[in-house]
Amino acid sequence: MEAVLNYPVIIVHGGAWYIRDRDVEGHTAGCREAALVGWELLKGGAPAVDAVEAAVRVLEDNPAYDAGRGSYLNSAGRVQLDAIVMDGRTLDFGAVAAVERIRNPVSLARLVMERSEHRFVVGAGAEALAESYGVPLCDPDDLLGRINEGSWSPPRYRIVTDPTAEGGLIHAAVDPPDLTVVQGAGDTVGAVALDVSERLAVATSTGGTPDKWPGRVGDSPLVGCGAYADDTAGAAAATGVGEALMRIVTSKTAVDMMAEGLAAQEAADAVIGKLWERVRGYGGVILIDRRGRVGLAHNTPNLAYAYVLPGQSVVAGVARETRISAPGRAEGLAAVRGLDGRGRVTAD
Ligand code: ASP
């Protein structure tokens, strides 16, 4: 097996949708903070699974993102949360879905993995399991974030796609019509880490898509779809339209590509290319390959991210696509990070 180039390494994302100019700073800062919290743990020798859980908790607690507090409302006006954590050494994972009274679903997912006899528990049963482990249940209103804190009232909207449209291809159907409201929405979060013992782990957490049907679950908590980690190949976290991401089992597909020898950035490009080619899906991925190289790609307008490689300071930003002309190629990254126009973030 080829030598590992970098460790420890962490990369996080804060979702792959529109991020308004005025929100770029906040989304970037949130990702930077989460990556640094995970990085400190990794530097101290903590396992990758600790780092991804801690990083995702930071993002869940930040109401700017569609995870934990501040998540989108479903069509019944409630927040329903999904999360997964996966350990690449054992291929073990834990996941929860459609929970309404859990502040940090990623930590409950970890308890499911480490303490329960099951691996995926949903709804009231997951909340009862949390109670049995001494995790306090929160008031569902505690998850409302901005809605709770100010005069902002929840709009009713859905994100729809129109592959025939010129330009951005993503349209927001809003009632009442107000694109800026949609563009101000938060997003799903994820983290991938490689620790000093060369173990990989991944975690993903989401409130799902806006105005989703109650009980609807997307890719995020599904093993292989929203997340996958295998120490022998790489690890991936996905975000975007769950109904499409599930169809190509996005994260496992990306890990399989790395197992076949693609570097993290090549696999990121390839899997987002496949998402578009096969199912006309929109999304983004973050990856770490077996050698400790990071990659990210998206075919949505934005992807908030941050990563830390050994010996380098944290890199954070909001990747941009003004026009979705080459799915899988984060062309706007050059402007954001001063790299080449292909958005490459590999370490070598
Ligand atoms: N993938 C998530 C879902 O479909 C949403 C997102 O990543 O924005 O629930």
PDB file of C-alpha atoms and ligand atoms in Angstrom, residues 17 187-188 206 208-209 216 218-220 239-240 242, ligand 1:
ATOM      1  CA  TRP A  17     -26.711  25.465  -1.896  1.00  0.00           C
ATOM      2  CA  ASP A 187     -27.407  23.909   5.073  1.00  0.00           C
ATOM      3  CA  THR A 188     -26.436  20.360   5.923  1.00  0.00           C
ATOM      4  CA  THR A 206     -28.990  17.599   8.606  1.00  0.00           C
ATOM      5  CA  GLY A 208     -33.148  17.739   5.512  1.00  0.00           C
ATOM      6  CA  THR A 209     -34.646  19.729   2.683  1.00  0.00           C
ATOM      7  CA  ARG A 216     -39.195  12.205   4.773  1.00  0.00           C
ATOM      8  CA  GLY A 218     -32.875  11.886   2.528  1.00  0.00           C
ATOM      9  CA  ASP A 219     -29.393  10.550   1.914  1.00  0.00           C
ATOM     10  CA  SER A 220     -27.714  12.080   4.953  1.00  0.00           C
ATOM     11  CA  THR A 239     -24.752  17.043   0.667  1.00  0.00           C
ATOM     12  CA  GLY A 240     -27.402  18.201  -1.765  1.00  0.00           C
ATOM     13  CA  GLY A 242     -31.069  13.564  -1.085  1.00  0.00           C
TER      14      GLY A 242
HETATM   15  N1  ASP B   1     -28.869  15.869   1.616  1.00  0.00           N
HETATM   16  C1  ASP B   1     -29.816  16.487   2.535  1.00  0.00           C
HETATM   17  C2  ASP B   1     -31.149  15.808   2.389  1.00  0.00           C
HETATM   18  O1  ASP B   1     -31.551  15.524   1.281  1.00  0.00           O
HETATM   19  C3  ASP B   1     -29.979  17.938   2.331  1.00  0.00           C
HETATM   20  C4  ASP B   1     -28.720  18.714   2.053  1.00  0.00           C
HETATM   21  O2  ASP B   1     -27.638  18.146   2.019  1.00  0.00           O
HETATM   22  O3  ASP B   1     -28.816  19.918   1.847  1.00  0.00           O
HETATM   23  O4  ASP B   1     -31.824  15.650   3.379  1.00  0.00           O
END
